[in-house]
CSV table of N, CA and C in Angstrom, one decimal:
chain,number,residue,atom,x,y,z
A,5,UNK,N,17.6,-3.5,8.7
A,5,UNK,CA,17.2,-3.1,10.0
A,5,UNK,C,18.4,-2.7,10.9
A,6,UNK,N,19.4,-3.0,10.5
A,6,UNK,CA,20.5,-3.1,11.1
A,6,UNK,C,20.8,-1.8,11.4
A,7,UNK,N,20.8,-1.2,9.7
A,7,UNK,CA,20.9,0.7,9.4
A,7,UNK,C,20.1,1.2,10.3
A,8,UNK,N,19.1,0.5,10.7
A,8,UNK,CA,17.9,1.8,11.4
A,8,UNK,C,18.0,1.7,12.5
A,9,UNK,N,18.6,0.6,13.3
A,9,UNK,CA,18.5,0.3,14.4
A,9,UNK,C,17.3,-0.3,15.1
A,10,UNK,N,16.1,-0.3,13.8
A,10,UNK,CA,14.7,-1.2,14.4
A,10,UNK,C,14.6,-2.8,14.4
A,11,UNK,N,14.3,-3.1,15.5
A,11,UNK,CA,13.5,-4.8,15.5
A,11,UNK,C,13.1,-5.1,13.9
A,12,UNK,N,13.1,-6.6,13.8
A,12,UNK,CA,12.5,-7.5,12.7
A,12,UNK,C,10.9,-7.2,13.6
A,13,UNK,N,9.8,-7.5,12.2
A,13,UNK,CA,8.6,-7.7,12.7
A,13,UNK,C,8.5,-8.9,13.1
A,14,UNK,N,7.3,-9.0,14.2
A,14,UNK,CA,7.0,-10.2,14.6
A,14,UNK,C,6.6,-10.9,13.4
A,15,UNK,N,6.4,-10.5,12.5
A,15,UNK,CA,5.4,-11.7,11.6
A,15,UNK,C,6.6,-11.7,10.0
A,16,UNK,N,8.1,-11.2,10.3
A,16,UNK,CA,9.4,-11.5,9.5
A,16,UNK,C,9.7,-12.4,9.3
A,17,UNK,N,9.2,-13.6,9.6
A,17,UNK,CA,10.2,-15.0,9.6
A,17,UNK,C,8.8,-15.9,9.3
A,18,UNK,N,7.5,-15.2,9.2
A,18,UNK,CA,6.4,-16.1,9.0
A,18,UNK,C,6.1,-16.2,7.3
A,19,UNK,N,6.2,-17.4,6.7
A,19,UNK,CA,6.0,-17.9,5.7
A,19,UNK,C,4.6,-17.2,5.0
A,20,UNK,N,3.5,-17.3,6.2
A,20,UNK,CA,1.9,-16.8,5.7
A,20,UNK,C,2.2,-15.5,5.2
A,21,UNK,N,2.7,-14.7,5.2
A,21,UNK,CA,2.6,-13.3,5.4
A,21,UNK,C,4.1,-13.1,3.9
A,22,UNK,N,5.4,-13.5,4.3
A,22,UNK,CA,6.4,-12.5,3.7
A,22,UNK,C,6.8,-13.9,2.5
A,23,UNK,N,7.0,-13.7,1.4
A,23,UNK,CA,7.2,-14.6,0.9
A,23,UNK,C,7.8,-13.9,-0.1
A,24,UNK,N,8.9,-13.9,-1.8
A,24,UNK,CA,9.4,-13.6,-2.8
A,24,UNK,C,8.3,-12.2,-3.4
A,25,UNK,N,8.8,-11.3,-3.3
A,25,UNK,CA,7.5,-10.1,-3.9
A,25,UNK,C,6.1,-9.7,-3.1
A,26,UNK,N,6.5,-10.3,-2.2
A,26,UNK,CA,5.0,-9.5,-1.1
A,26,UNK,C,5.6,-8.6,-0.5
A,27,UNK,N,4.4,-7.8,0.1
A,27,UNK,CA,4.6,-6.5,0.7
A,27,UNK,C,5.1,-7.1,2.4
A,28,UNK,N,6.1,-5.7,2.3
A,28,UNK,CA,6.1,-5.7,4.1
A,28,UNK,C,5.2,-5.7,4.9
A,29,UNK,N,5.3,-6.4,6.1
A,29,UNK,CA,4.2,-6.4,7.4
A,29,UNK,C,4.0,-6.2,8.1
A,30,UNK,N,3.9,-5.8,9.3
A,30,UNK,CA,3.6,-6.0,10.4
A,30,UNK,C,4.9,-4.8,11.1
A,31,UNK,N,5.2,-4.0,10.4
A,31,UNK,CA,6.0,-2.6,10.8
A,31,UNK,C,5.3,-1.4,11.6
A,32,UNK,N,5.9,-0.8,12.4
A,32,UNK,CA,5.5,-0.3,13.3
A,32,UNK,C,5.5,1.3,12.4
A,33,UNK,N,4.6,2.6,12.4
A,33,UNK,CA,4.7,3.9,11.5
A,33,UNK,C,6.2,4.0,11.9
A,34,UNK,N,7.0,4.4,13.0
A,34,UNK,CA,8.3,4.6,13.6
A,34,UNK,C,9.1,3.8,12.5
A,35,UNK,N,8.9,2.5,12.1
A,35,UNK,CA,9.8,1.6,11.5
A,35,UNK,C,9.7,1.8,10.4
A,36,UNK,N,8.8,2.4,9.7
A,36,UNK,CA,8.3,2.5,8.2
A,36,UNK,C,8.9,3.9,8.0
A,37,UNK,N,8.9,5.1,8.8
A,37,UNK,CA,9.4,6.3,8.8
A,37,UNK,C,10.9,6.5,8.9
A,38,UNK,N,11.2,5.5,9.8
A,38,UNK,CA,13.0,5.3,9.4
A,38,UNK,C,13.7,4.7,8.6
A,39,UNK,N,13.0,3.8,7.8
A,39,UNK,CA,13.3,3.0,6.7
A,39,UNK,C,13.2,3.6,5.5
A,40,UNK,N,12.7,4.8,5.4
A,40,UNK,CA,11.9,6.0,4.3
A,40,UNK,C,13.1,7.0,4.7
A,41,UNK,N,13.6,7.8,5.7
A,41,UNK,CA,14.5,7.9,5.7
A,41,UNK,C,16.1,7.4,5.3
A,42,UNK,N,15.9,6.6,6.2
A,42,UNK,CA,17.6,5.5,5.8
A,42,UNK,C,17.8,5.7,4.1
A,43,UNK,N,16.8,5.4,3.6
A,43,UNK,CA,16.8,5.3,1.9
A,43,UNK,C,16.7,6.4,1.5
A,44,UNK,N,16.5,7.8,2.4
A,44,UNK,CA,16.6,9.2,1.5
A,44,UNK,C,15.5,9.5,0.8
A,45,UNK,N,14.4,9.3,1.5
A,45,UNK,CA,13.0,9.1,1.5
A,45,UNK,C,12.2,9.4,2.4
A,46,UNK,N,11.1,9.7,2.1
A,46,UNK,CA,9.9,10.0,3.0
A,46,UNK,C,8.5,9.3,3.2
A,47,UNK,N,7.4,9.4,3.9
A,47,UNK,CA,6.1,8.7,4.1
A,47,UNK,C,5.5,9.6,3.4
A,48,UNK,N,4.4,9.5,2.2
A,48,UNK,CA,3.9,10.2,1.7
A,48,UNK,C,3.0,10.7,2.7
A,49,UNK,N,2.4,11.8,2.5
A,49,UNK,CA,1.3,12.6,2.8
A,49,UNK,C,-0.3,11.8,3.0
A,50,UNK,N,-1.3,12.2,3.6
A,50,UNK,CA,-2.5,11.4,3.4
A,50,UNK,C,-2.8,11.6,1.6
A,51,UNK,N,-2.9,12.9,1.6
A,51,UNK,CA,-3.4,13.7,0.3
A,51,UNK,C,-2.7,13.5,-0.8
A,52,UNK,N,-1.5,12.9,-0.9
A,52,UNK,CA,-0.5,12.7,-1.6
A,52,UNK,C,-0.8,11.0,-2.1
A,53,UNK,N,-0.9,10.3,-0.8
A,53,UNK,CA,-1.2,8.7,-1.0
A,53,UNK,C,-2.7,8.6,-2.2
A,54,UNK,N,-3.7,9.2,-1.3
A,54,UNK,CA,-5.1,9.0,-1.8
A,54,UNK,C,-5.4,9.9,-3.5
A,55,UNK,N,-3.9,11.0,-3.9
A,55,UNK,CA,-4.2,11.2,-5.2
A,55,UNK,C,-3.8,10.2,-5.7
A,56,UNK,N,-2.3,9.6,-5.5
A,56,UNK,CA,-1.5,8.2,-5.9
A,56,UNK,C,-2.3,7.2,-6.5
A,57,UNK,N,-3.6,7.1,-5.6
A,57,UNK,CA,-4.4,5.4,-5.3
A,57,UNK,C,-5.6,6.3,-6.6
A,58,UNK,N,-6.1,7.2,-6.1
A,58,UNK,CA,-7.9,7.6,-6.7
A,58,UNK,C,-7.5,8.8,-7.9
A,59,UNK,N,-6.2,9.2,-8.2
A,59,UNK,CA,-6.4,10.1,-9.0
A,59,UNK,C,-7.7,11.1,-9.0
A,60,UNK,N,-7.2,12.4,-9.7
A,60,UNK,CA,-8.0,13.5,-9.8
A,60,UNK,C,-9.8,13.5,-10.2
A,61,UNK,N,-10.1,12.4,-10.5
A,61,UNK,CA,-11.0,12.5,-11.0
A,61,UNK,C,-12.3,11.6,-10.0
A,62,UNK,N,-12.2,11.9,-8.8
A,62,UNK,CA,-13.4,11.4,-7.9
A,62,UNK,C,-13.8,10.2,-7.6
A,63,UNK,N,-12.6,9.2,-8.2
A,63,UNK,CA,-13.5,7.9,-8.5
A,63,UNK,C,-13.2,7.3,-7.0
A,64,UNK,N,-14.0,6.1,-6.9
A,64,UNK,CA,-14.2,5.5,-5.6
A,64,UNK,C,-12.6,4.6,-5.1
A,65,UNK,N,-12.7,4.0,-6.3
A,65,UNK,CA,-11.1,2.8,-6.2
A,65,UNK,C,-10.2,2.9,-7.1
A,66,UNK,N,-8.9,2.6,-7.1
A,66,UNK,CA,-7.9,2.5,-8.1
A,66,UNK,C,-8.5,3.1,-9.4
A,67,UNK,N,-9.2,1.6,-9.8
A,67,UNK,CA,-9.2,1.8,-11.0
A,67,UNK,C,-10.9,2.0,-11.7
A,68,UNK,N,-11.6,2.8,-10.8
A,68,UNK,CA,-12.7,3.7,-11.1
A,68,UNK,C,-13.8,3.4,-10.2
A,69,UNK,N,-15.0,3.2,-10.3
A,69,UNK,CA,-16.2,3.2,-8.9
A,69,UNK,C,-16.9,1.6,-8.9
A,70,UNK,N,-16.6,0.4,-9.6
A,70,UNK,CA,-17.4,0.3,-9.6
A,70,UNK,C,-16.3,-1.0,-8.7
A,71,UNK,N,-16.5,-2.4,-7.7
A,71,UNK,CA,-15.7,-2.9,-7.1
A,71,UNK,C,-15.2,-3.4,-7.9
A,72,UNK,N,-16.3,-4.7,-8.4
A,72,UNK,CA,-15.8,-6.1,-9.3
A,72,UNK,C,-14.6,-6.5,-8.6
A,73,UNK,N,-14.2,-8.3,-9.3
A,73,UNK,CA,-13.5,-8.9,-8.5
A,73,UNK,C,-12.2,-9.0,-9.1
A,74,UNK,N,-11.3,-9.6,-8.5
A,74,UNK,CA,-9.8,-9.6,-9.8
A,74,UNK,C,-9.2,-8.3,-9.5
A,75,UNK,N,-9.3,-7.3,-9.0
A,75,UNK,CA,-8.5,-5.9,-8.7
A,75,UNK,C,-8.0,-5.7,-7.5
A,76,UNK,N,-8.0,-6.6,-6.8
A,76,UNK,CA,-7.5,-6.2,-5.2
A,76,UNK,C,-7.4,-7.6,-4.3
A,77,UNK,N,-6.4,-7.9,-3.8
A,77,UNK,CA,-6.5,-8.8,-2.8
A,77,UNK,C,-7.4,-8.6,-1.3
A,78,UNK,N,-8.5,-8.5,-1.6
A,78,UNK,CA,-9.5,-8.7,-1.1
A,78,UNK,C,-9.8,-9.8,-0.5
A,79,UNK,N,-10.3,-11.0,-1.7
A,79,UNK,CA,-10.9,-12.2,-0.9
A,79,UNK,C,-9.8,-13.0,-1.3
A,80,UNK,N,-8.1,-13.0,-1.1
A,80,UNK,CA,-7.4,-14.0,-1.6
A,80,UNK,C,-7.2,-15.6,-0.8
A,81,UNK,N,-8.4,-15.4,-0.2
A,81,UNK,CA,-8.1,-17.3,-0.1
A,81,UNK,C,-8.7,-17.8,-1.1
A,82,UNK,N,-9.7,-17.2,-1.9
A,82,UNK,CA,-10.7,-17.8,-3.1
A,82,UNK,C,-9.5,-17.7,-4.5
A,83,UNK,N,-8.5,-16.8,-4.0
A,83,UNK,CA,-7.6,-16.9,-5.5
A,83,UNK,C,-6.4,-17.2,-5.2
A,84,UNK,N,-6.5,-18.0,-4.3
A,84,UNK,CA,-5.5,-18.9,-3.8
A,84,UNK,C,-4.5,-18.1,-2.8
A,85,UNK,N,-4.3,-17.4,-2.2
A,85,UNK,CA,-2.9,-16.4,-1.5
A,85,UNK,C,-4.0,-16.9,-0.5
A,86,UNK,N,-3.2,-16.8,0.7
A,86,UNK,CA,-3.5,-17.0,2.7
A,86,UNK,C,-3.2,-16.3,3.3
A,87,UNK,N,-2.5,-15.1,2.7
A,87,UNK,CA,-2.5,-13.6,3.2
A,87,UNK,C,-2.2,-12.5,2.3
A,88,UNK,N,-1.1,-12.4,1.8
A,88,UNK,CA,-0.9,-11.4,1.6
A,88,UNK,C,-0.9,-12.1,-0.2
A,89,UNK,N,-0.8,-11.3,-1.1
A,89,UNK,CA,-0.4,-11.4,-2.6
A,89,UNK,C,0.8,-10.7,-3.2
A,90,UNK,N,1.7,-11.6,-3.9
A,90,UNK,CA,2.6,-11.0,-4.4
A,90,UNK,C,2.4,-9.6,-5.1
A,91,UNK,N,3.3,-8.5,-5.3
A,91,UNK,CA,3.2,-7.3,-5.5
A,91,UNK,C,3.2,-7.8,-7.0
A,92,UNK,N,1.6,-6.9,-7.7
A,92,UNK,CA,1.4,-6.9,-9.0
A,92,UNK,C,0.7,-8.1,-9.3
A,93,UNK,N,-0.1,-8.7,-8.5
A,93,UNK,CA,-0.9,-9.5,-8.9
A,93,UNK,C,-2.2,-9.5,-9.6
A,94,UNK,N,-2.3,-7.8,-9.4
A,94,UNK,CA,-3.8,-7.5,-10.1
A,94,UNK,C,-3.4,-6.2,-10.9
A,95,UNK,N,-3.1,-6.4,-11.8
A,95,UNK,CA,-2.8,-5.4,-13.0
A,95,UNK,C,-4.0,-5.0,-12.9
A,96,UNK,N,-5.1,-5.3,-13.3
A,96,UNK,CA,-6.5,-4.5,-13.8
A,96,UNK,C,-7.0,-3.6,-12.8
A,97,UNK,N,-6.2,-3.8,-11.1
A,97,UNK,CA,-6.9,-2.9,-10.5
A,97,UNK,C,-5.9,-1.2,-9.9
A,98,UNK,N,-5.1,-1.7,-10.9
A,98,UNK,CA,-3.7,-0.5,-11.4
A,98,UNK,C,-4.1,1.5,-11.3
A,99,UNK,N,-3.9,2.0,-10.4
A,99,UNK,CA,-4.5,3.6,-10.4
A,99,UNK,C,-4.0,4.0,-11.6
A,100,UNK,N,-4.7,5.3,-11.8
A,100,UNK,CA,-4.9,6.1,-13.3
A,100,UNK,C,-3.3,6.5,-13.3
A,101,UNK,N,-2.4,6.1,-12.2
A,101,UNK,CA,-1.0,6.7,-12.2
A,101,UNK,C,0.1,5.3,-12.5
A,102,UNK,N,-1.2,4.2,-12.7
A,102,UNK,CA,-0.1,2.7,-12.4
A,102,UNK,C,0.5,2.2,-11.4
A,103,UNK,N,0.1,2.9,-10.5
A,103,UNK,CA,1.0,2.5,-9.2
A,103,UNK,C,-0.2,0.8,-8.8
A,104,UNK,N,0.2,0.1,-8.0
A,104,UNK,CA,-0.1,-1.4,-8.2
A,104,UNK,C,-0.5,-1.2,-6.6
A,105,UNK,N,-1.7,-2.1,-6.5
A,105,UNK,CA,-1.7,-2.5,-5.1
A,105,UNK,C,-2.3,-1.9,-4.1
A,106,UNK,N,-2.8,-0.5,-4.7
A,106,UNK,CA,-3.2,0.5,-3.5
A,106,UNK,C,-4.6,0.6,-2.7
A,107,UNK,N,-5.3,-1.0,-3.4
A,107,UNK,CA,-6.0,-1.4,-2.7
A,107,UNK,C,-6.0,-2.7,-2.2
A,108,UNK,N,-6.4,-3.0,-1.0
A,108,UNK,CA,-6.5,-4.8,-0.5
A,108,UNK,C,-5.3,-4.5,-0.3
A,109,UNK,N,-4.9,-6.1,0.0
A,109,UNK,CA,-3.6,-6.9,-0.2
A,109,UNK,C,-2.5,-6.5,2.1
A,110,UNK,N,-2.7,-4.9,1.8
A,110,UNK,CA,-2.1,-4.7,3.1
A,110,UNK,C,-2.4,-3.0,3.3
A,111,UNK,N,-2.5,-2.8,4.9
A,111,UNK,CA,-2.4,-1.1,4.9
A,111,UNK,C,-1.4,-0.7,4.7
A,112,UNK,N,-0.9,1.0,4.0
A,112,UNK,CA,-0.1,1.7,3.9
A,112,UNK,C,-0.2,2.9,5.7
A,113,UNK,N,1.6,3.4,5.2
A,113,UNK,CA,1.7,4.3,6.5
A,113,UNK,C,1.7,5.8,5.3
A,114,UNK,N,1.6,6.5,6.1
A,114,UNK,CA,1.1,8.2,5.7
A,114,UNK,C,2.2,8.6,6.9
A,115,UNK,N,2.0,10.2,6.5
A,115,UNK,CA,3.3,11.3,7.5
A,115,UNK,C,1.8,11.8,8.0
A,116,UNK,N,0.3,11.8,7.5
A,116,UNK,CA,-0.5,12.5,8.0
A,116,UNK,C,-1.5,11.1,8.1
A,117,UNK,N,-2.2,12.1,9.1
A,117,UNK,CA,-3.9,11.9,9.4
A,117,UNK,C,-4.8,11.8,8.5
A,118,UNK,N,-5.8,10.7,8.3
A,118,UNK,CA,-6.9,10.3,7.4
A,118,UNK,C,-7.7,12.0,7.8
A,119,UNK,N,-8.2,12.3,6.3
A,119,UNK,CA,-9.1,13.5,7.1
A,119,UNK,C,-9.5,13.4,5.3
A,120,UNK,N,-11.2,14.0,4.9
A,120,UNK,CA,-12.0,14.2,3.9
A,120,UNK,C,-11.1,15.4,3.2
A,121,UNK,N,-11.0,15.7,2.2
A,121,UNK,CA,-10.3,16.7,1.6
A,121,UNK,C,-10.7,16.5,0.6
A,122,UNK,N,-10.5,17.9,-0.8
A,122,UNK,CA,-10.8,18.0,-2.0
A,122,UNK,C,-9.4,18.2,-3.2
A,123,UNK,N,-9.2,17.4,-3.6
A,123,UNK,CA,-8.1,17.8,-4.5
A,123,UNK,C,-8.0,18.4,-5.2
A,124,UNK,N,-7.0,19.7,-5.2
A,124,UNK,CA,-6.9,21.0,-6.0
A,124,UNK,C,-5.9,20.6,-6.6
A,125,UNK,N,-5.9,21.2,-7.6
A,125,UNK,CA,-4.5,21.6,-8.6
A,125,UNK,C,-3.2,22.4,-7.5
A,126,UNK,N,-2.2,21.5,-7.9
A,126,UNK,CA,-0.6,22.3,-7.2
A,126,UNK,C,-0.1,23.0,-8.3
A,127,UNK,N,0.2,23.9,-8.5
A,127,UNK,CA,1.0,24.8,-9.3
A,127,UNK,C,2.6,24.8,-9.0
């Protein structure tokens, strides 16, 4: 934070929330966009995030349409977490790309606006 010049979150120092392998909290899009920079990086795209999570092929979640339980930190007080879940807790609800997490658990920041789109092939 120091590099960026941004404030700690209010919820940095809270045990519920940030613990060994959990995601970040409580960042402001500003703090998440300069932290993406500082590291020579960027906020992905809406359209970029949502192929990431749903891959090309229409499906509803990660890891295809149907919910079922065990894939997302959803209801983690029933699987024991009080907020958030360590990163990679639910292998099985893994996108067709592997990327972990891209449902439940916490929101992501985007460079864009939520909006319905259809995903084309990039050449």
């Amino acid at each position: 934070m120091r590099a960026t010049g941004h404030s700690a979150s209010f919820l940095a120092n809270d045990s519920n929330y940030n613990g060994p392998q959990h995601p970040v909290v409580g960042v402001s899009w500003e703090d998440a966009k300069a932290y993406c920079e500082w590291a020579g990086k960027r906020l992905p795209t809406e359209e970029e995030w949502q192929q990431a999570c749903q891959g090309r092929d229409g499906r509803e979640y990660p890891w295809g349409n149907g919910f079922g339980s065990g894939r997302a930190n959803i209801e983690g007080f029933r699987e024991g977490f009080l907020q958030t879940a360590p990163v990679g807790s639910y292998p099985n609800g893994a996108s067709p790309y592997g990327a972990m997490d891209m449902a439940g658990n916490v929101w992501e920041w985007t460079s864009s606006l939520f909006r319905l789109f259809e995903i084309v092939d990039m050449v």
